[in-house]
CSV table of C-alpha atoms and ligand atoms in Angstrom, one decimal:
chain,number,residue,atom,x,y,z
A,185,MET,CA,82.8,74.2,80.4
A,186,ASN,CA,83.0,73.3,76.7
A,187,ILE,CA,79.3,73.7,76.2
A,188,LYS,CA,79.3,77.0,78.0
A,189,PHE,CA,82.3,78.2,76.1
A,190,SER,CA,80.7,77.5,72.7
A,191,ILE,CA,77.7,79.6,73.8
A,192,VAL,CA,80.2,82.4,74.5
A,193,SER,CA,81.7,82.0,71.1
A,194,ILE,CA,78.4,82.1,69.3
A,195,GLY,CA,77.3,85.2,71.2
A,196,ALA,CA,80.6,86.9,70.5
A,197,VAL,CA,80.6,86.1,66.8
A,198,ALA,CA,77.0,87.4,66.5
A,199,ALA,CA,78.1,90.5,68.4
A,200,CYS,CA,81.0,91.0,66.0
A,201,ILE,CA,78.8,91.1,63.0
A,202,SER,CA,76.6,93.9,64.5
A,203,PHE,CA,79.4,95.9,66.0
A,204,SER,CA,81.6,98.1,63.8
A,205,VAL,CA,84.9,99.2,65.4
A,206,ARG,CA,86.5,100.7,62.4
A,207,ALA,CA,88.1,103.9,63.3
A,208,SER,CA,88.7,106.7,60.8
A,209,ALA,CA,92.1,106.5,59.0
A,210,SER,CA,93.4,109.3,61.2
A,211,SER,CA,92.4,107.5,64.4
A,212,ALA,CA,94.9,104.8,63.7
A,213,GLY,CA,97.8,107.2,63.2
A,214,GLY,CA,97.5,108.0,59.5
A,215,SER,CA,97.6,106.0,56.3
A,216,GLY,CA,99.1,102.5,56.6
A,217,ALA,CA,98.4,102.3,60.3
A,218,PRO,CA,96.6,99.1,61.2
A,219,GLU,CA,92.9,98.9,62.0
A,220,PRO,CA,91.1,96.5,64.4
A,221,ARG,CA,88.8,93.9,62.8
A,222,ASN,CA,86.0,91.8,64.2
A,223,VAL,CA,86.5,93.0,67.7
A,224,PRO,CA,84.2,91.2,70.2
A,225,ALA,CA,81.5,93.6,71.4
A,226,LEU,CA,82.2,94.8,74.9
A,227,LEU,CA,78.6,95.7,75.8
A,228,VAL,CA,76.8,92.7,74.4
A,229,SER,CA,76.2,89.8,76.9
A,230,GLU,CA,76.6,86.2,76.1
A,231,ASP,CA,72.9,85.9,75.5
A,232,GLY,CA,73.0,88.6,72.9
A,233,LYS,CA,71.5,91.4,75.0
A,234,THR,CA,72.9,94.9,74.9
A,235,VAL,CA,74.1,96.2,78.2
A,236,GLY,CA,73.1,99.8,78.7
A,237,THR,CA,73.5,100.5,82.4
A,238,ALA,CA,76.1,100.3,85.1
A,239,HIS,CA,73.8,97.9,87.0
A,240,GLU,CA,73.6,95.5,84.0
A,241,TRP,CA,77.3,95.8,83.6
A,242,GLU,CA,78.0,94.9,87.2
A,243,SER,CA,75.4,92.2,87.5
A,244,VAL,CA,75.7,90.5,84.1
A,245,ARG,CA,78.4,91.5,81.7
A,246,ARG,CA,81.3,92.2,84.0
A,247,PRO,CA,81.0,88.9,85.9
A,248,GLU,CA,80.8,86.9,82.6
A,249,LEU,CA,83.8,88.7,81.2
A,250,PHE,CA,85.7,88.3,84.5
A,251,ASN,CA,85.0,84.6,84.5
A,252,THR,CA,86.1,84.2,80.9
A,253,PHE,CA,89.4,86.0,81.6
A,254,MET,CA,90.1,83.9,84.7
A,255,ARG,CA,89.1,80.5,83.2
A,256,GLU,CA,90.7,81.1,79.8
A,257,GLU,CA,93.7,83.3,80.3
A,258,TYR,CA,95.0,84.1,83.8
A,259,GLY,CA,93.6,81.2,85.7
A,260,VAL,CA,91.3,80.9,88.7
A,261,ARG,CA,92.7,81.5,92.2
A,262,PRO,CA,91.9,79.0,94.9
A,263,ALA,CA,89.6,80.6,97.6
A,264,ALA,CA,92.2,80.0,100.3
A,265,ALA,CA,94.6,82.4,98.6
A,266,SER,CA,92.3,85.3,99.5
A,267,GLU,CA,91.4,84.7,103.1
A,268,ARG,CA,92.4,87.9,105.0
A,269,SER,CA,92.9,86.0,108.2
A,270,ARG,CA,95.9,84.1,106.6
A,271,VAL,CA,97.9,87.3,106.1
A,272,SER,CA,100.0,89.1,108.7
A,273,PHE,CA,102.6,91.9,108.7
A,274,LYS,CA,105.7,92.8,110.6
A,275,VAL,CA,107.5,96.1,110.2
A,276,ALA,CA,111.1,94.8,110.1
A,277,ASP,CA,112.6,98.3,110.0
A,278,GLU,CA,111.3,101.9,110.2
A,279,ARG,CA,113.5,105.0,109.9
A,280,ASP,CA,113.8,108.4,108.4
A,281,ALA,CA,115.1,108.5,104.9
A,282,MET,CA,115.7,110.9,101.9
A,283,ASP,CA,117.2,113.6,104.1
A,284,GLY,CA,114.3,113.5,106.5
A,285,LYS,CA,111.7,114.0,103.8
A,286,ALA,CA,110.3,110.4,104.1
A,287,VAL,CA,109.8,107.5,106.4
A,288,ARG,CA,111.1,104.2,105.1
A,289,LYS,CA,109.3,101.1,106.2
A,290,LEU,CA,110.4,97.5,105.4
A,291,VAL,CA,107.4,95.3,105.9
A,292,ASP,CA,107.5,91.5,105.9
A,293,ILE,CA,104.2,90.1,104.7
A,294,THR,CA,103.4,86.5,105.7
A,295,TYR,CA,100.8,84.3,104.2
A,296,SER,CA,99.9,81.1,106.1
A,297,GLY,CA,98.4,78.9,103.5
A,298,PRO,CA,96.8,75.4,103.9
A,299,CYS,CA,100.0,73.8,102.5
A,300,GLY,CA,102.7,76.1,103.8
A,301,LYS,CA,103.9,79.6,104.6
A,302,LEU,CA,105.2,82.4,102.3
A,303,SER,CA,106.9,85.6,103.4
A,304,PHE,CA,107.9,88.5,101.1
A,305,ARG,CA,109.1,92.0,101.8
A,306,ALA,CA,107.5,95.3,100.7
A,307,ILE,CA,109.6,98.5,100.7
A,308,ALA,CA,107.8,101.8,101.3
A,309,PHE,CA,109.0,105.4,101.3
A,310,ILE,CA,106.2,107.6,102.6
A,311,PRO,CA,106.5,111.4,102.4
A,312,LYS,CA,106.2,113.3,105.6
A,313,THR,CA,103.1,115.2,104.9
A,314,SER,CA,100.3,116.6,107.1
A,315,LYS,CA,97.8,114.0,105.9
A,316,PRO,CA,98.0,110.4,104.7
A,317,ALA,CA,99.8,110.2,101.3
A,318,PRO,CA,98.4,108.7,98.1
A,319,ALA,CA,100.6,105.9,96.9
A,320,PHE,CA,102.1,104.2,93.8
A,321,LEU,CA,102.7,100.5,94.3
A,322,LEU,CA,105.2,99.1,91.8
A,323,ILE,CA,105.2,95.3,91.0
A,324,CYS,CA,108.9,95.1,90.3
A,325,ASN,CA,109.8,92.4,87.7
A,326,ARG,CA,113.4,93.3,87.3
A,327,ASP,CA,116.6,92.5,89.1
A,328,ARG,CA,120.0,94.3,88.7
A,329,ALA,CA,121.0,92.1,85.7
A,330,LYS,CA,117.8,92.9,83.8
A,331,ASN,CA,117.9,96.6,84.8
A,332,HIS,CA,121.0,97.8,82.9
A,333,GLY,CA,123.3,96.8,85.8
A,334,VAL,CA,121.5,98.9,88.5
A,335,ALA,CA,119.4,97.6,91.3
A,336,PRO,CA,115.9,98.8,90.4
A,337,ILE,CA,114.5,99.0,93.9
A,338,ASP,CA,117.4,99.6,96.3
A,339,PRO,CA,115.9,100.1,99.8
A,340,ASP,CA,119.1,101.9,100.8
A,341,ARG,CA,119.0,104.3,97.8
A,342,ARG,CA,122.7,103.9,97.2
A,343,GLU,CA,121.7,102.8,93.6
A,344,LYS,CA,119.1,104.8,91.9
A,345,SER,CA,117.1,103.8,88.8
A,346,GLY,CA,114.6,105.5,86.6
A,347,PHE,CA,112.6,102.3,86.8
A,348,TRP,CA,111.6,103.2,90.4
A,349,PRO,CA,112.4,106.9,90.9
A,350,ALA,CA,111.4,106.8,94.6
A,351,GLU,CA,112.9,110.3,95.4
A,352,GLU,CA,110.9,111.9,92.6
A,353,ILE,CA,107.7,110.1,93.7
A,354,VAL,CA,108.1,111.2,97.3
A,355,ALA,CA,109.0,114.8,96.2
A,356,ARG,CA,105.6,114.9,94.4
A,357,GLY,CA,103.8,113.9,97.6
A,358,TYR,CA,103.2,110.2,96.8
A,359,ALA,CA,104.3,107.2,98.8
A,360,ALA,CA,106.6,104.9,96.7
A,361,VAL,CA,105.9,101.3,97.6
A,362,THR,CA,107.3,98.2,95.9
A,363,PHE,CA,108.0,94.4,96.1
A,364,TYR,CA,109.8,91.9,93.9
A,365,ASN,CA,107.4,89.6,91.9
A,366,GLY,CA,110.0,86.8,92.2
A,367,ASP,CA,109.6,86.7,96.0
A,368,VAL,CA,106.0,85.7,95.5
A,369,ALA,CA,106.4,83.2,92.7
A,370,PRO,CA,109.6,82.6,90.6
A,371,ASP,CA,109.5,83.7,87.0
A,372,ASP,CA,110.4,80.2,85.9
A,373,LYS,CA,109.0,78.2,83.0
A,374,LYS,CA,109.8,74.9,84.7
A,375,GLY,CA,108.9,75.4,88.4
A,376,GLY,CA,107.1,78.7,88.3
A,377,CYS,CA,103.7,77.3,89.2
A,378,ARG,CA,104.9,75.0,91.9
A,379,LYS,CA,107.0,77.3,94.1
A,380,GLY,CA,106.4,80.4,96.2
A,381,VAL,CA,102.7,81.1,96.9
A,382,PHE,CA,101.6,78.1,94.9
A,383,ALA,CA,103.4,75.7,97.2
A,384,ALA,CA,101.8,77.5,100.2
A,385,VAL,CA,98.2,77.4,98.8
A,386,GLU,CA,97.7,74.2,97.0
A,387,LYS,CA,98.8,70.7,96.3
A,388,ARG,CA,100.3,70.1,92.8
A,389,SER,CA,97.7,67.4,92.2
A,390,ALA,CA,94.9,70.1,92.5
A,391,ARG,CA,96.0,72.0,89.5
A,392,ASN,CA,94.1,71.8,86.2
A,393,ALA,CA,93.6,73.7,82.9
A,394,GLU,CA,91.9,76.6,84.7
A,395,SER,CA,94.4,76.9,87.6
A,396,TRP,CA,96.0,80.3,88.3
A,397,ALA,CA,99.5,81.0,87.1
A,398,THR,CA,102.4,83.4,87.8
A,399,ILE,CA,100.8,86.6,86.5
A,400,SER,CA,97.9,85.9,88.9
A,401,ALA,CA,100.3,85.1,91.7
A,402,TRP,CA,102.1,88.4,91.2
A,403,ALA,CA,98.8,90.3,91.2
A,404,TRP,CA,98.0,88.4,94.4
A,405,GLY,CA,101.2,89.7,95.9
A,406,ALA,CA,100.1,93.3,95.0
A,407,SER,CA,96.8,92.7,96.8
A,408,ARG,CA,98.6,91.4,99.9
A,409,VAL,CA,100.7,94.6,100.0
A,410,MET,CA,97.4,96.5,99.7
A,411,ASP,CA,96.2,94.5,102.8
A,412,TRP,CA,99.2,96.1,104.6
A,413,ILE,CA,98.5,99.5,103.2
A,414,GLU,CA,95.0,99.4,104.5
A,415,SER,CA,96.5,99.0,108.0
A,416,GLU,CA,99.0,101.8,107.5
A,417,PRO,CA,97.8,105.2,108.8
A,418,LEU,CA,100.4,107.2,106.9
A,419,ILE,CA,99.0,106.1,103.5
A,420,ASP,CA,95.7,107.2,102.0
A,421,LYS,CA,94.3,103.8,101.1
A,422,SER,CA,91.6,105.2,98.9
A,423,HIS,CA,94.2,106.5,96.5
A,424,VAL,CA,96.6,103.7,95.7
A,425,ALA,CA,97.8,103.0,92.1
A,426,VAL,CA,99.2,99.7,91.1
A,427,VAL,CA,102.0,100.0,88.5
A,428,GLY,CA,103.9,97.5,86.4
A,429,HIS,CA,106.1,97.3,83.4
A,430,SER,CA,105.8,94.7,80.6
A,431,ARG,CA,105.0,91.4,82.3
A,432,GLY,CA,104.5,93.6,85.4
A,433,GLY,CA,102.1,95.7,83.3
A,434,LYS,CA,100.0,92.7,82.5
A,435,THR,CA,100.0,92.0,86.2
A,436,ALA,CA,99.0,95.5,87.1
A,437,LEU,CA,95.9,95.3,84.9
A,438,LEU,CA,95.0,91.9,86.5
A,439,ALA,CA,95.5,93.4,90.0
A,440,GLY,CA,93.2,96.3,89.0
A,441,ALA,CA,90.6,93.8,87.6
A,442,THR,CA,90.7,91.5,90.6
A,443,ASP,CA,91.0,94.0,93.5
A,444,LYS,CA,88.7,97.0,93.5
A,445,ARG,CA,90.8,98.6,96.3
A,446,PHE,CA,93.2,99.8,93.6
A,447,ALA,CA,92.0,103.2,92.5
A,448,MET,CA,94.2,103.1,89.5
A,449,ALA,CA,96.2,100.6,87.4
A,450,CYS,CA,99.2,101.7,85.3
A,451,SER,CA,100.2,99.3,82.6
A,452,ASN,CA,103.5,100.2,81.1
A,453,ASN,CA,104.5,98.6,77.7
A,454,SER,CA,102.5,95.5,78.7
A,455,GLY,CA,101.8,94.3,75.1
A,456,CYS,CA,100.5,90.9,74.3
A,457,SER,CA,98.1,89.6,76.9
A,458,GLY,CA,98.3,92.9,78.7
A,459,ALA,CA,96.9,96.1,77.1
A,460,LYS,CA,97.3,95.1,73.5
A,461,LEU,CA,94.3,94.2,71.5
A,462,ASN,CA,94.5,90.9,69.6
A,463,HIS,CA,92.0,91.7,66.8
A,464,ILE,CA,94.5,93.8,64.9
A,465,ASN,CA,97.2,92.7,62.5
A,466,LEU,CA,100.5,93.8,64.0
A,467,PRO,CA,103.1,91.4,62.6
A,468,LYS,CA,106.0,92.9,64.5
A,469,SER,CA,104.2,92.3,67.9
A,470,GLU,CA,104.2,89.3,70.1
A,471,SER,CA,101.6,86.7,69.4
A,472,ILE,CA,99.7,84.4,71.7
A,473,LYS,CA,101.5,81.4,70.1
A,474,VAL,CA,104.9,82.9,70.9
A,475,ILE,CA,104.0,84.1,74.5
A,476,THR,CA,102.4,80.8,75.5
A,477,LYS,CA,105.4,78.9,74.3
A,478,SER,CA,108.0,81.2,75.8
A,479,PHE,CA,106.2,81.9,79.1
A,480,PRO,CA,103.6,79.1,79.6
A,481,HIS,CA,103.8,79.6,83.4
A,482,TRP,CA,102.3,83.1,83.1
A,483,PHE,CA,98.9,81.8,82.0
A,484,CYS,CA,96.5,79.0,82.7
A,485,LYS,CA,96.8,76.0,80.4
A,486,ASN,CA,93.5,76.9,78.6
A,487,TYR,CA,95.1,80.0,77.1
A,488,SER,CA,97.3,78.2,74.6
A,489,LYS,CA,94.2,77.1,72.7
A,490,TYR,CA,93.9,80.7,71.4
A,491,ALA,CA,97.4,80.5,69.7
A,492,GLY,CA,96.9,81.6,66.1
A,493,ARG,CA,93.3,82.6,66.8
A,494,GLU,CA,93.9,86.3,67.5
A,495,MET,CA,91.4,87.5,64.9
A,496,THR,CA,88.6,85.1,65.8
A,497,MET,CA,88.8,84.5,69.5
A,498,PRO,CA,85.6,85.5,71.4
A,499,PHE,CA,87.2,87.8,73.9
A,500,ASP,CA,89.9,90.4,73.8
A,501,GLN,CA,92.0,92.7,76.0
A,502,HIS,CA,89.8,95.8,75.7
A,503,GLU,CA,87.3,93.8,77.7
A,504,PHE,CA,90.0,93.0,80.2
A,505,ILE,CA,90.9,96.7,80.7
A,506,ALA,CA,87.1,97.4,81.0
A,507,LEU,CA,87.0,95.2,84.1
A,508,ILE,CA,88.7,98.2,85.9
A,509,ALA,CA,85.9,100.7,85.1
A,510,PRO,CA,85.0,103.1,86.5
A,511,ARG,CA,88.4,103.4,88.2
A,512,LEU,CA,91.4,105.0,86.6
A,513,VAL,CA,93.6,103.2,84.1
A,514,ALA,CA,96.8,104.5,82.5
A,515,ILE,CA,98.4,102.7,79.5
A,516,ALA,CA,101.7,103.6,78.0
A,517,SER,CA,103.7,102.5,74.9
A,518,ALA,CA,107.2,103.4,73.6
A,519,THR,CA,108.0,104.3,70.0
A,520,GLU,CA,110.6,101.6,69.5
A,521,ASP,CA,108.6,98.9,71.3
A,522,HIS,CA,106.9,97.2,68.3
A,523,TRP,CA,106.9,93.9,70.2
A,524,ALA,CA,104.3,95.3,72.6
A,525,GLY,CA,102.2,96.6,69.6
A,526,GLN,CA,101.7,100.3,70.3
A,527,HIS,CA,98.6,100.7,68.1
A,528,GLY,CA,97.0,97.6,69.7
A,529,GLU,CA,97.5,99.1,73.2
A,530,TRP,CA,96.0,102.4,72.1
A,531,HIS,CA,93.0,100.8,70.4
A,532,ALA,CA,92.3,98.6,73.4
A,533,ALA,CA,92.2,101.7,75.6
A,534,ARG,CA,89.8,103.3,73.1
A,535,LEU,CA,87.6,100.3,72.8
A,536,ALA,CA,87.4,99.7,76.6
A,537,SER,CA,86.0,103.2,77.0
A,538,PRO,CA,82.2,102.5,76.6
A,539,ALA,CA,82.4,100.7,80.0
A,540,TRP,CA,83.2,104.1,81.6
A,541,ALA,CA,80.3,105.8,79.7
A,542,LEU,CA,78.0,103.5,81.7
A,543,TYR,CA,79.0,105.4,84.8
A,544,GLY,CA,78.7,108.8,83.1
A,545,LYS,CA,82.5,109.0,82.7
A,546,LYS,CA,84.7,109.3,79.7
A,547,GLY,CA,87.3,106.6,79.2
A,548,LEU,CA,90.0,107.5,76.7
A,549,VAL,CA,89.4,110.9,75.2
A,550,ALA,CA,91.2,110.9,71.9
A,551,ASP,CA,90.5,111.5,68.2
A,552,ALA,CA,93.7,109.9,66.9
A,553,PHE,CA,96.8,107.8,67.9
A,554,PRO,CA,99.0,110.5,69.5
A,555,PRO,CA,102.5,111.6,68.6
A,556,PRO,CA,105.1,110.9,71.2
A,557,GLU,CA,105.2,112.9,74.5
A,558,THR,CA,101.6,114.0,74.0
A,559,PRO,CA,99.6,112.3,76.8
A,560,GLN,CA,95.9,111.8,76.3
A,561,GLN,CA,94.7,112.3,79.9
A,562,SER,CA,91.4,114.2,80.0
A,563,GLY,CA,89.2,111.1,80.6
A,564,SER,CA,89.5,108.2,83.1
A,565,ILE,CA,91.8,106.3,80.8
A,566,SER,CA,95.3,107.9,80.2
A,567,TYR,CA,97.4,106.9,77.2
A,568,HIS,CA,100.8,108.1,76.4
A,569,LEU,CA,103.5,107.2,73.8
A,570,ARG,CA,107.1,107.8,74.9
A,571,THR,CA,110.0,108.1,72.5
A,572,GLY,CA,112.4,105.3,73.1
A,573,ARG,CA,112.7,101.6,73.9
A,574,HIS,CA,110.9,99.1,76.0
A,575,ASP,CA,111.4,100.4,79.6
A,576,LEU,CA,109.8,102.2,82.5
A,577,THR,CA,111.3,105.6,82.8
A,578,PRO,CA,111.0,108.8,84.9
A,579,TYR,CA,108.9,110.3,82.0
A,580,ASP,CA,106.4,107.4,82.3
A,581,TRP,CA,106.2,108.0,86.1
A,582,LYS,CA,105.7,111.7,85.5
A,583,CYS,CA,102.7,110.9,83.2
A,584,TYR,CA,101.2,108.5,85.9
A,585,MET,CA,101.6,111.1,88.6
A,586,ASP,CA,100.3,113.9,86.5
A,587,PHE,CA,97.2,111.8,85.8
A,588,ALA,CA,96.7,111.1,89.5
A,589,ASP,CA,97.1,114.9,90.2
A,590,ARG,CA,94.5,115.7,87.6
A,591,HIS,CA,92.1,113.5,89.6
A,592,GLY,CA,92.8,115.3,92.8
A,593,TRP,CA,94.8,112.7,94.5
A,594,ARG,CA,96.8,115.3,96.4
A,595,ASP,CA,94.0,117.7,97.1
B,1257,GTR,C1,109.2,89.6,76.8
B,1257,GTR,C2,107.8,89.1,76.6
B,1257,GTR,C3,106.8,90.2,76.7
B,1257,GTR,C4,107.1,91.1,77.9
B,1257,GTR,C5,108.6,91.2,78.3
B,1257,GTR,C6,109.0,91.7,79.7
B,1257,GTR,O1,110.2,88.7,76.5
B,1257,GTR,O2,107.7,88.6,75.3
B,1257,GTR,O3,105.5,89.7,76.8
B,1257,GTR,O4,106.4,90.8,79.0
B,1257,GTR,O5,109.3,90.1,78.1
B,1257,GTR,O6,108.3,91.4,80.6
B,1257,GTR,O7,110.0,92.4,79.7
C-alpha cells in the first residue's frame, strides 16, 4: 500500500505541474475571492497518461480514484455488507396519507450479517399518480433537538419541518422517502464504528486503517433503502435522487459514488470531505485536521494523515464528485455557511465537470461564482447558493426538484 501510494503521489504531483486550474478573477466571485492551487489532475491516470474517453475513464481512471477514496478517506466496505441475499423488507404499515394524495409506507429493512442482525425503518410518502413516481431519498442526520425543536421526519406529519417538506415533495409528483442515519450506525465518536451495521457485519478485530466508517455505513443504509425501492412498483427506480445535508451531504455523494442505481446525488452544505475542494485557501472553513479530530469515526483511520496537507495531497474532492459522472449531481451552499467553504464547493463542482465531457455532457455550466438564489442548472451538475445559514430548507428542495424536472423526471 505504501509503495503504491507513493506512485499515486508522484503521478499526481507531475499532473499538478502540467495542469492549470486558475480561473479568471471573475470566476471566483470577484477580486479577493480565493483561487484553487495545485489541484490534482482529474483526467491524468497514476501512470501519467491522459484519459480522453469514457472507456478509459471507466476502465482505468475511475477505478483508481474510487480505490483511493475508499482506502484513504471513507474506508473499504467488507464484501458481506453488500450481499443482496442478506437483505429483507417488511411493510409494517401502509395507509392513505396527506388527504388521500399519497400512500404512506413504513418499511422495516433487515440485514442479516455474518455477525448479527440490524433492522432500520424507512418512511415513504408516494404520490398517487398514474405511473410510478420518481423519488427523493433523504439521509436524515437530524433529530428533534438538532432541528430547531421540530421532528425533521415525522411519519405522522403532526410536526412539519422544512428539512423534509414531504407535502411539497409529494405535491410536485415525487415520492418522499427517508430514514435516520443513526438507526444504521450511531453518530458517536467513541462507539460509532462498533455498533449498528458494524456489529452485524464484522468482528472488531477485523478492523484496520482502511476499514469503512460511519459515513460509509450511512451511505450503505441509503443503498439498502434503494434495494427496497427496486422492489416497490409505485416508485420509478430509474429516477431516484439521494439527498443529504452537511454530514448527510458528504454521505449522499458517497452513496452516489458507490451505488450507480442513484440517478442523482444532492449534497447540501456538505463542506469539508464532502463537496468542498481542499486545494484552496479558505481559512474560515473546516480543515481535515479539525474534522478528523472532531469526527474520527466518520472516516477510515488513513484519512488523518492528510491533516494539514490540503494543498499538497494527491487527490481532492472534485475527483470524488466526478465518480458520479455521467449521472446528475446537485451541490448547494449557503451565504453564511463559511465553515462549509462555499467557494470550495463551487470550484469542486466546476473542476469535476471534465468527467461529464467524456460522455458528451456538460457538468457545471457557469462562468462565475453565482449570486444567491441564482441556480446554475443547465448542465448535469447543479450548483446553487442560498441566502442564510447552514441548513436544508424548502428553497434547497425546490432547486433539487427543479433540476430533476429539467431532466424530464416527471415526463
Ligand atoms: C459540523 C461539521 C461539519 C458538518 C456539520 C453537520 O460540526 O464540522 O463537517 O458535517 O457538523 O453535519 O451539521
